[in-house]
Coordinates of C-alpha atoms and ligand atoms in Angstrom, one line a residue:
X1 CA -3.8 28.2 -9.9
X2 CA -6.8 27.0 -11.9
X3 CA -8.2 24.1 -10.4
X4 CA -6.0 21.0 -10.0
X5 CA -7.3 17.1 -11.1
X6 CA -5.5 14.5 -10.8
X7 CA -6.3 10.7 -11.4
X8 CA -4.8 7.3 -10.6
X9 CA -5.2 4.4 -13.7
X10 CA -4.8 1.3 -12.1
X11 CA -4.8 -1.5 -14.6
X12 CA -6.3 -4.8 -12.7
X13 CA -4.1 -7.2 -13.4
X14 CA -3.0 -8.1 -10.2
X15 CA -4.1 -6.4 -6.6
X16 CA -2.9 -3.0 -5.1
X17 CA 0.8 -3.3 -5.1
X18 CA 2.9 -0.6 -3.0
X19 CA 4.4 1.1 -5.7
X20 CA 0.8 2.1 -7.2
X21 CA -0.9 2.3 -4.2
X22 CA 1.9 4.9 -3.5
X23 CA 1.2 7.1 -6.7
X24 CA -2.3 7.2 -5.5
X25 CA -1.5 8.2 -2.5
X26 CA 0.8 11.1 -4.4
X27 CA -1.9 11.5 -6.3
X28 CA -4.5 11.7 -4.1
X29 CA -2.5 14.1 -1.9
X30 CA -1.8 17.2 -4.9
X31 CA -5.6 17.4 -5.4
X32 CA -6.9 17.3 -1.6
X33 CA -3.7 19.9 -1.4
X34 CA -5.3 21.9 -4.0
X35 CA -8.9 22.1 -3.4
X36 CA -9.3 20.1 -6.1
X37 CA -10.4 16.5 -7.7
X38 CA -9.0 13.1 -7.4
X39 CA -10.3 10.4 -10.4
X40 CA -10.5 7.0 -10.6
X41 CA -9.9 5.2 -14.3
X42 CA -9.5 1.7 -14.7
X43 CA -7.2 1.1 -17.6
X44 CA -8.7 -2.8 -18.3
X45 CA -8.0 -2.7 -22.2
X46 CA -5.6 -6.0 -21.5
X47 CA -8.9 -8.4 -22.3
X48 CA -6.7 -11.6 -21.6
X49 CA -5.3 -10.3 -17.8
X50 CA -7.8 -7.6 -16.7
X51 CA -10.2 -9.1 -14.0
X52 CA -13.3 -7.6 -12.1
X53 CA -12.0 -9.2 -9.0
X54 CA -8.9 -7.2 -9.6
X55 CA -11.2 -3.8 -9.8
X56 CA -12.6 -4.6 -6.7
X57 CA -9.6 -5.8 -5.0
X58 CA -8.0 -2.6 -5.8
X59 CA -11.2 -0.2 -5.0
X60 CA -11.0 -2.2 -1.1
X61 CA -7.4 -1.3 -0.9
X62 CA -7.6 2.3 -2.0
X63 CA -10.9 2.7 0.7
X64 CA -9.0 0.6 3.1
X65 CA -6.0 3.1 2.7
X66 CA -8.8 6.2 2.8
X67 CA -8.3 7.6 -0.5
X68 CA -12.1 8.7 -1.8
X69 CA -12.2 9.6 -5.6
X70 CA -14.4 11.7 -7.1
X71 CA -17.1 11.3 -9.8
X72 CA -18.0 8.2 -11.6
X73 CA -15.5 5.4 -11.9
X74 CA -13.9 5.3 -15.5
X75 CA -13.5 2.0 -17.2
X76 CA -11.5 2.4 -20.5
X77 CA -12.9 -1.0 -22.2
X78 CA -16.5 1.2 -22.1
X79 CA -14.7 4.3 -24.0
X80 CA -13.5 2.5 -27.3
X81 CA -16.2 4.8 -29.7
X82 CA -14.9 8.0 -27.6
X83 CA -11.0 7.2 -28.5
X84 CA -11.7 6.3 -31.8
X85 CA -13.7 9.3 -32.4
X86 CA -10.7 11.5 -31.7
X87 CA -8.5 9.4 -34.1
X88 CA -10.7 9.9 -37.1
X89 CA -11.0 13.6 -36.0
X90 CA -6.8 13.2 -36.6
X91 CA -7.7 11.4 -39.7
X92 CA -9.9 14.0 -40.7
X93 CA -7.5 16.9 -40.4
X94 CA -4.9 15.1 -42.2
X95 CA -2.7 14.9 -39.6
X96 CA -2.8 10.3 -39.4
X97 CA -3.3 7.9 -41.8
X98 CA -3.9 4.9 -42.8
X99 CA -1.7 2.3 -42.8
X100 CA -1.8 -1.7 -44.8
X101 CA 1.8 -2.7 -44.2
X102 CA 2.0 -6.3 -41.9
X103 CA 3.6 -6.7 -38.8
X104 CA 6.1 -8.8 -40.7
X105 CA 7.1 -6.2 -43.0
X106 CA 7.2 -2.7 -40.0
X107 CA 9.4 -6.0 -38.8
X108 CA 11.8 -5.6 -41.5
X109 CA 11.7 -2.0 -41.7
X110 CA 13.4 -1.8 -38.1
X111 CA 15.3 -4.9 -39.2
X112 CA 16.8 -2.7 -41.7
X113 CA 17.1 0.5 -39.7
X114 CA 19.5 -1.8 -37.3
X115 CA 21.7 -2.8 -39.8
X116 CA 22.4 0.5 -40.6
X117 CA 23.2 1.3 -37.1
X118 CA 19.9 3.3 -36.9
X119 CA 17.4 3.5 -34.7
X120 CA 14.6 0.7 -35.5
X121 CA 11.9 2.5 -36.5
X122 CA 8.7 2.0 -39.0
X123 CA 10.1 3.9 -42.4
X124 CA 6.5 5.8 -43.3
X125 CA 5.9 4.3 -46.5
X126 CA 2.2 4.7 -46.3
X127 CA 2.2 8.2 -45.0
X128 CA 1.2 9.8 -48.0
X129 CA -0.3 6.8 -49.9
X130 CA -3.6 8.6 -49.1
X131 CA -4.8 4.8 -48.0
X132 CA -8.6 4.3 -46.9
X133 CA -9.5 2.1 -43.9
X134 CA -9.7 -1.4 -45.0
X135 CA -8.8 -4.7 -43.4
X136 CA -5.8 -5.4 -41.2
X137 CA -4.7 -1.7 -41.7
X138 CA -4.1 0.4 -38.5
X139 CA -4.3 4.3 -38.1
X140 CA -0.8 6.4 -37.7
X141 CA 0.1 9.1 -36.5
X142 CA 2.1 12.0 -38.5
X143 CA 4.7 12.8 -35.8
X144 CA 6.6 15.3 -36.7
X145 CA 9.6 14.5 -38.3
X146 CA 11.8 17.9 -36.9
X147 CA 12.2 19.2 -33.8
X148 CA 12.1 17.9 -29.8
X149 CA 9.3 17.1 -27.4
X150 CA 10.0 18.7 -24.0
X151 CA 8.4 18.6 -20.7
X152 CA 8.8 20.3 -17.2
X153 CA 8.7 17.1 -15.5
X154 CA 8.0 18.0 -11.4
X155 CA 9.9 15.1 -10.6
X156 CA 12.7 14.6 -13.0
X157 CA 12.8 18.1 -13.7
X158 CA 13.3 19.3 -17.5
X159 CA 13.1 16.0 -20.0
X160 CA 13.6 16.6 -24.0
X161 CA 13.2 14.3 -26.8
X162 CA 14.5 14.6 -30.0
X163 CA 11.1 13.8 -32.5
X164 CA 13.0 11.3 -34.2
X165 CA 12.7 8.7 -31.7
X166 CA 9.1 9.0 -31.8
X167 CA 8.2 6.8 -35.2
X168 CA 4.9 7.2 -36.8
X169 CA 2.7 5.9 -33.6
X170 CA -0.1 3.6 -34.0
X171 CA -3.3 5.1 -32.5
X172 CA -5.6 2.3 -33.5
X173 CA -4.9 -1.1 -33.9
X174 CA -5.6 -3.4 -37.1
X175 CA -8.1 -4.9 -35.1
X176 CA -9.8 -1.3 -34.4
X177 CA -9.4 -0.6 -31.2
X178 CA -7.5 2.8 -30.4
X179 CA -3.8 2.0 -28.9
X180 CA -2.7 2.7 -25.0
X181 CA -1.3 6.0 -25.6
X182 CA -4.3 7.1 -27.7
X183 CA -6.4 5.9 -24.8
X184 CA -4.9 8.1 -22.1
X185 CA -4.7 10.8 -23.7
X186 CA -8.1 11.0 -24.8
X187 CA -9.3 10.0 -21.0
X188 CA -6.9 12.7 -19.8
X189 CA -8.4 15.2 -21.6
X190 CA -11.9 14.1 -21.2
X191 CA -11.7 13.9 -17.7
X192 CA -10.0 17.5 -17.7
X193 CA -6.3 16.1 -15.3
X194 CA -4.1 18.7 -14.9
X195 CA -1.2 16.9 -13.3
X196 CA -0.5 13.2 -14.6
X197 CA 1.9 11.6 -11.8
X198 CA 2.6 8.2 -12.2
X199 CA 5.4 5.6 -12.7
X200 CA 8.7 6.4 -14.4
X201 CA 8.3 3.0 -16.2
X202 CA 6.0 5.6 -18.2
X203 CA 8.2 8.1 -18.7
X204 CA 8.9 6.8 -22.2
X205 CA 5.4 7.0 -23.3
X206 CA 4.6 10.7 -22.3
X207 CA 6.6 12.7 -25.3
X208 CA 4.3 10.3 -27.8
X209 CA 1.3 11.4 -25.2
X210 CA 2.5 14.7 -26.0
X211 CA 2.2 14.9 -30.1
X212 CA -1.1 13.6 -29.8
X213 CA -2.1 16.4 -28.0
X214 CA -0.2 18.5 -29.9
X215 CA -1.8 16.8 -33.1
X216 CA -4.9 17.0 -31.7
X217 CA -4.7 20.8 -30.6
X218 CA -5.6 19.9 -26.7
X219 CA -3.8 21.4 -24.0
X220 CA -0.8 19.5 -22.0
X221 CA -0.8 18.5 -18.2
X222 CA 1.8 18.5 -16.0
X223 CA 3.7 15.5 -16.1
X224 CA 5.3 13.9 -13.3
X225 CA 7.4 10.2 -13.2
X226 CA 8.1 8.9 -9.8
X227 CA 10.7 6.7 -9.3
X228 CA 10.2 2.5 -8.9
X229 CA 10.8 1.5 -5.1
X230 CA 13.4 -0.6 -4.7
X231 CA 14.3 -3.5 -2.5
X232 CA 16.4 -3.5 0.7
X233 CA 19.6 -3.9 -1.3
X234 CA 18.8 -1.8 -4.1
X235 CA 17.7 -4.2 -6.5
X236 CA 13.7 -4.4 -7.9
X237 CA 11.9 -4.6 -5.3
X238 CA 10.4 -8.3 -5.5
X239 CA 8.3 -10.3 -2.5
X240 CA 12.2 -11.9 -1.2
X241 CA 11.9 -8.0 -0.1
X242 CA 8.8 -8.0 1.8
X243 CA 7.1 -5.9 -0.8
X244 CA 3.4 -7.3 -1.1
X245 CA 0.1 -6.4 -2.5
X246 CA -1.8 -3.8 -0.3
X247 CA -4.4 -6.6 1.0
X248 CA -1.6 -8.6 2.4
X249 CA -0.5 -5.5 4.3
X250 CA -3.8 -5.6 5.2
X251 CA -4.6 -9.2 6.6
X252 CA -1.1 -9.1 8.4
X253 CA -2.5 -6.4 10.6
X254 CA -0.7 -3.0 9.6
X255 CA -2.6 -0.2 10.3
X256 CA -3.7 2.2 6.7
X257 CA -2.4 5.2 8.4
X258 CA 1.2 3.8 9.3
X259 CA 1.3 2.0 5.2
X260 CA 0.4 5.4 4.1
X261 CA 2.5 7.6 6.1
X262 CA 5.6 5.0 5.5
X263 CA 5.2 5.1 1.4
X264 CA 4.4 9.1 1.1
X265 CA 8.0 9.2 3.3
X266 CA 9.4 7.1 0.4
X267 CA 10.5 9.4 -2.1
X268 CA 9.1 12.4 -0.6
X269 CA 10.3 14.9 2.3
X270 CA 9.4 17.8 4.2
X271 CA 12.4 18.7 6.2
X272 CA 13.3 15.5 8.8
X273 CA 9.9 14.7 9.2
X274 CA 9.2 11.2 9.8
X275 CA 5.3 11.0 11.1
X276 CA 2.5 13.1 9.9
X277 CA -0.8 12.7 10.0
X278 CA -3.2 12.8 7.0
X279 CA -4.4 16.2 7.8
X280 CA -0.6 17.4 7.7
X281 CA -0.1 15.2 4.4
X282 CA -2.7 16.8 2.9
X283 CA -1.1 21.0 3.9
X284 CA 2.1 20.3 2.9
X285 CA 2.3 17.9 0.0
X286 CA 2.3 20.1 -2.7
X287 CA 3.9 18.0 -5.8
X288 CA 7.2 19.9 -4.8
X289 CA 9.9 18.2 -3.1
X290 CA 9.5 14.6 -4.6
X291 CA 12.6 12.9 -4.3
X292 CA 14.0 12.1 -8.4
X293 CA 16.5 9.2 -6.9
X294 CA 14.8 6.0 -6.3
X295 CA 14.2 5.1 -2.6
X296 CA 14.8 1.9 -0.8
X297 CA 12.0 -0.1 1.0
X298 CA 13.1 -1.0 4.5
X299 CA 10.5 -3.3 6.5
X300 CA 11.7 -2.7 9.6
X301 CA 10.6 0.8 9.3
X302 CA 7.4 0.3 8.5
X303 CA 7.2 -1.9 11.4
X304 CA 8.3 0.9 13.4
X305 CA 5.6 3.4 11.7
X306 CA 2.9 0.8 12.4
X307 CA 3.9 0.6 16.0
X308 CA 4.0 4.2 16.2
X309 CA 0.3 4.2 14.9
X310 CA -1.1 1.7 17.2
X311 CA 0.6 3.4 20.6
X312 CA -1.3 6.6 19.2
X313 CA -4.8 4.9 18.5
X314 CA -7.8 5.0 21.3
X315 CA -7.6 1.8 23.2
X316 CA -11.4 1.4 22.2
X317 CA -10.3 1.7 18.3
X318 CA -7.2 -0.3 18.5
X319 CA -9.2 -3.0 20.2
X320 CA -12.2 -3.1 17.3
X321 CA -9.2 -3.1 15.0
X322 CA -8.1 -6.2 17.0
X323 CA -10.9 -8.0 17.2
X324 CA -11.7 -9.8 14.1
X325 CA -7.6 -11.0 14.6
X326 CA -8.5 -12.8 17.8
X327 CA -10.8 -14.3 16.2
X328 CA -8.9 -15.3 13.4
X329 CA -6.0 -16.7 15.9
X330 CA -8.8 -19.2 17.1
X331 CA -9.6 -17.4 20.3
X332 CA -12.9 -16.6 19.8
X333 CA -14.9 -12.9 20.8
X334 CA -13.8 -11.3 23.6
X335 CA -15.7 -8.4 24.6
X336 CA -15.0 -4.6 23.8
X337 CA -13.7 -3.7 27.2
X338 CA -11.8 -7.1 27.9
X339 CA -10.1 -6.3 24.4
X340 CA -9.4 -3.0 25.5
X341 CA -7.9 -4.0 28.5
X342 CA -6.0 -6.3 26.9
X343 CA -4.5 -4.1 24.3
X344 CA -3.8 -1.5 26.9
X345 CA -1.6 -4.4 28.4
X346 CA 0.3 -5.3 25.2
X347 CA 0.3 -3.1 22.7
X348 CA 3.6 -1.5 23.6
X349 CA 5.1 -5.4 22.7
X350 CA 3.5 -5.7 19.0
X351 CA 4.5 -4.3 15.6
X352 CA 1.0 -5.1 14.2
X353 CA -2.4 -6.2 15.3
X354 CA -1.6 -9.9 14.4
X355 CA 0.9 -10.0 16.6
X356 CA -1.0 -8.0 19.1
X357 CA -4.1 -10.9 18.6
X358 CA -1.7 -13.6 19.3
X359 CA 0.4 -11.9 22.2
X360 CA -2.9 -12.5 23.8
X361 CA -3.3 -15.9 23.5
X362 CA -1.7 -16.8 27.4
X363 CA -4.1 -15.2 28.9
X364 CA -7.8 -16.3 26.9
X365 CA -7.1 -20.4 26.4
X366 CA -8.3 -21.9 29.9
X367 CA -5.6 -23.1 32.6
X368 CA -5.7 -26.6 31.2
X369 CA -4.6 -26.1 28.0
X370 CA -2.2 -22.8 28.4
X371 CA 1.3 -23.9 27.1
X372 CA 4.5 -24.0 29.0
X373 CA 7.5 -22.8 27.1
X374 CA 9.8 -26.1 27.9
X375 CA 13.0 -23.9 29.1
X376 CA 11.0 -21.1 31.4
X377 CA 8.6 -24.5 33.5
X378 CA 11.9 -26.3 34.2
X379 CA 13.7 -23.6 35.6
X380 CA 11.2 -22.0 37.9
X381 CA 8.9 -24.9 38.6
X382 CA 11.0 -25.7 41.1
X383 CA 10.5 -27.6 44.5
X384 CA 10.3 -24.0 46.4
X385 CA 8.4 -22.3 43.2
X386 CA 5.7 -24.7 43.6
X387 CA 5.9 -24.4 46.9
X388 CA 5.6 -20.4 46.8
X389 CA 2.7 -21.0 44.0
X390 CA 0.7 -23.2 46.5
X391 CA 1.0 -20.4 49.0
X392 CA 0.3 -17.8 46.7
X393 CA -2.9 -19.4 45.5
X394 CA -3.8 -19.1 49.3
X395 CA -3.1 -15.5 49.6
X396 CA -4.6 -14.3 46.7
X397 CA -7.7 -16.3 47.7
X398 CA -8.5 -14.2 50.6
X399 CA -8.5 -11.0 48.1
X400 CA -11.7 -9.1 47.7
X401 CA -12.3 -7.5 45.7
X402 CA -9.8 -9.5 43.2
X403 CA -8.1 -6.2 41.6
X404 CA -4.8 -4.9 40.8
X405 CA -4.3 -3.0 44.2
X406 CA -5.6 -5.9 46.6
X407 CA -3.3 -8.7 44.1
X408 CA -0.3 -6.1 44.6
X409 CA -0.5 -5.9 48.0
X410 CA -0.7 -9.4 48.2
X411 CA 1.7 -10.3 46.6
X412 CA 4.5 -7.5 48.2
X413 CA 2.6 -8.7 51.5
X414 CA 3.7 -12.0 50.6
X415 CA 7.4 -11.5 49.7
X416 CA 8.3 -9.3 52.7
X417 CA 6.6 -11.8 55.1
X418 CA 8.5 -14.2 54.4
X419 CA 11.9 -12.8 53.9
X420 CA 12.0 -13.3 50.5
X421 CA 13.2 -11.7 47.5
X422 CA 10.9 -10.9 44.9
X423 CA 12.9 -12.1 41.9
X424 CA 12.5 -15.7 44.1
X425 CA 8.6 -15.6 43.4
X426 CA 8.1 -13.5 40.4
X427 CA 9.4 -15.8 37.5
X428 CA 7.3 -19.5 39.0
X429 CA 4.5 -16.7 39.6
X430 CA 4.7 -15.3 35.9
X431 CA 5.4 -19.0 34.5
X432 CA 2.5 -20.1 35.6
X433 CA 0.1 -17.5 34.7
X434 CA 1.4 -16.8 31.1
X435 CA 3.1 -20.0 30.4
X436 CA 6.6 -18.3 29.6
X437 CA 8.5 -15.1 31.0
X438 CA 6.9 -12.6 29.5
X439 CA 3.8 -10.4 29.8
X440 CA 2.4 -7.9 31.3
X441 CA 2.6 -6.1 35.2
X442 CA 1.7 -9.3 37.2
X443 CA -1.4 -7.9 39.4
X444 CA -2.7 -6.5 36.2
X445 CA -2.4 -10.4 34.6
X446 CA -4.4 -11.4 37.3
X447 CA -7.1 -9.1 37.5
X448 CA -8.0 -9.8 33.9
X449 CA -7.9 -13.2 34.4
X450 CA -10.4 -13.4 37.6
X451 CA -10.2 -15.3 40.4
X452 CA -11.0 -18.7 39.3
X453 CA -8.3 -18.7 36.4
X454 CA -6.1 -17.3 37.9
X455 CA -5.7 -19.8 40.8
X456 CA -6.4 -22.8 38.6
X457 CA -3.3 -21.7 36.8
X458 CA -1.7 -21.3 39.9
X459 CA -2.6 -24.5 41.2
X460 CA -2.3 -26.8 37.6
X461 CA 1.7 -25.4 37.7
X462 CA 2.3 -26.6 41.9
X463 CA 1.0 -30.0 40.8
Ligands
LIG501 N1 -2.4 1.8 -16.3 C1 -1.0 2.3 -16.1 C2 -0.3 1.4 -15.1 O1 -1.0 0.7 -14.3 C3 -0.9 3.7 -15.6 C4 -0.8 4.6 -16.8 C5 -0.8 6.1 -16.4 O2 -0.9 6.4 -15.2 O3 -0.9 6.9 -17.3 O4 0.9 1.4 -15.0

């Protein structure tokens, strides 16, 4: 195969939403597949709801995700002389024209088109009027008016459209800039894309995509329309559903890999595979196997895939990933190997890195102000649990050094010296060091917490 470019056209209205950052991530995928190149065009046209902050927001998310584009970044609002070069070009050969009739009357053209149970369409009357450019007239487009468009879609498969639907398109507007679908196709050409995969919402637009390349004598890419992603119950996908710009993803702690992995799964396959990493994205996405049936977005499976991710990660990683979430939660910079520690602890009871941050709030507020969970402190601060907390603050004092073996031991020592059971002193025990039954191994609380926290704890839940 000759070399295969693709691009992604973002228009920055809004941030990175899943549905486009998942046709990126398609995208992205075919050209690193191919050996080839992945582009970047900002489609900004939209004066009124295009905003830098948008661009940027957009470029974060698609670094954040660790798709890298090549070449120059394209901005369409800086391309107007190009497009309209190619439309007088079209003008030139005869094959648009100029057209004076008003919104108000193309209006009552379709008007009339509809009332004879026709299609709406704009009737041609200045096709061959042989019309100059000239205030509030716009530049159309001779579509043919026999025959079908068709196109090999890789998605959808084999898509044909009768000409007829097609109306004379506008290709530059009254005020004189070129139209939308005069715009990409000009870009696409310029910037040489093989392989246009994008949105179904476009599906409509690519057979008038395609007689302006026809018009214009260019060769055709391959076109290919992924499917929306729905919601839960099937419905468009809306935030009810969970479904949130990329940045929110983001700042709620899910890891790129696990976001990325879960959308390429969602509406493509390779057998039953569920995880993959990028390197096995990149051998065996291929633009085959794309999935033409819309697909469903289920939260709790991304969950999963981020949990997945951060069991996998280095503990030194996950914790730098952590970090700037403690901080965030209020609970200030712990260092590297604390964190580390610390993640190695809890990771396995967190779906995210927020959650992982805030599961370690127990153990980094000081005794005096760790929080009892109401239900847990009344049933195991006891008469006798405070009485085996008092004790225990005695036997742990005598450990040296204060690690996980010595704390074991003294702690098992504990139990079987006194006859007891250990379900009798873990729960006070655990109470008091993480304020409610959860947590960690208990020697391993300990240890992390040191001596002198750890017995004040001990001591503050006796009292
Ligand atoms: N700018 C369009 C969008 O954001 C994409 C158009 C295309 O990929 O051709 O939906």
């Amino acid at each position: 195969m000759s070399e295969v470019v693709t691009r992604f056209a973002p228009s920055p209205t809004g941030h990175l939403h899943i549905g486009g950052a998942r046709t990126a991530i398609f995208c992205w995928l075919l050209a690193r597949h191919f050996g080839g190149r992945f582009h970047l065009r900002i489609e900004d046209t939209d004066l009124l709801r295009s905003k830098q902050e948008y661009t940027d927001s957009i470029l974060a998310s698609m670094r954040w995700l660790g798709l890298d584009w090549d070449g120059e970044l394209i901005y369409q609002t800086q391309r107007a002389a190009l497009y309209n070069q190619y439309v007088d070009r079209l003008l030139e050969d005869g094959k648009a024209y100029w057209c004076s009739c008003t919104p108000e009357e193309v209006e009552a053209m379709r008007e009339e088109a509809r009332a004879k149970g026709l299609k709406p369409r704009y009737n041609g009357c200045c096709r061959e009027r042989g019309l100059g450019p000239g205030e509030g007239r716009c530049v159309r487009l001779k579509t043919p008016q026999v025959g079908r468009v068709v196109f090999d879609d890789l998605v959808k498969g084999v898509i044909a459209v009768d000409v007829a639907e097609l109306d004379d398109i506008v290709i530059r507007r009254a005020d004189g800039m070129p139209t939308y679908n005069m715009a990409v196709v000009v870009d696409d050409h310029e910037m040489g894309i093989t392989h246009v995969l994008r949105g179904d919402d476009h599906v409509s637009n690519t057979p008038r995509q395609i007689v302006i390349y026809e018009a214009l004598g260019l060769s055709v890419p391959r076109f290919g329309h992924v499917p929306m992603i729905l919601g839960p119950d099937r419905q468009k996908l809306s935030k009810r559903h969970g479904a949130r710009a990329v940045i929110e993803y983001q700042n709620d702690g899910l890891l790129p890999q696990a976001l990325l992995n879960y959308l390429v799964r969602l509406g493509w396959s390779h057998g039953n595979q569920e995880l993959f990493s990028m390197e096995e994205l990149v051998r065996f996405f291929d633009g085959t196997s794309l999935n033409p049936a819309a697909a469903a977005f289920d939260p709790a499976k991304l969950e999963w895939c981020n949990a997945h991710y951060m069991r996998e990660l280095p503990l030194s990683e996950l914790a730098a990933l952590t970090a700037p979430f403690v901080v965030q939660a209020g609970l200030g910079e712990v260092e590297p190997d604390r964190l580390a520690e610390l993640c190695r602890m809890f990771r396995e009871r967190a779906n995210n890195l927020k959650a992982l941050a805030e599961s370690f709030r127990p153990l980094l507020v000081p005794a005096e102000i760790l929080e009892y969970a109401e239900k847990d402190a009344a049933k195991h601060f006891t008469e006798a649990g405070k009485n085996h907390l008092h004790a225990l603050a005695q036997t742990f004092t005598a450990c040296e050094p204060f690690d996980h073996a010595n704390l074991e031991a003294a702690l098992n020592g504990y139990v079987a010296d006194n006859g007891l059971k250990f379900k009798e002193v873990a729960p006070p025990l655990r109470t008091a060091l993480m304020g409610f039954m959860g947590g960690a191994h208990l020697p391993e609380i300990m240890a992390f917490l040191g001596r002198e926290e750890c017995l004040a704890r001990l001591r503050r839940a006796a009292a």
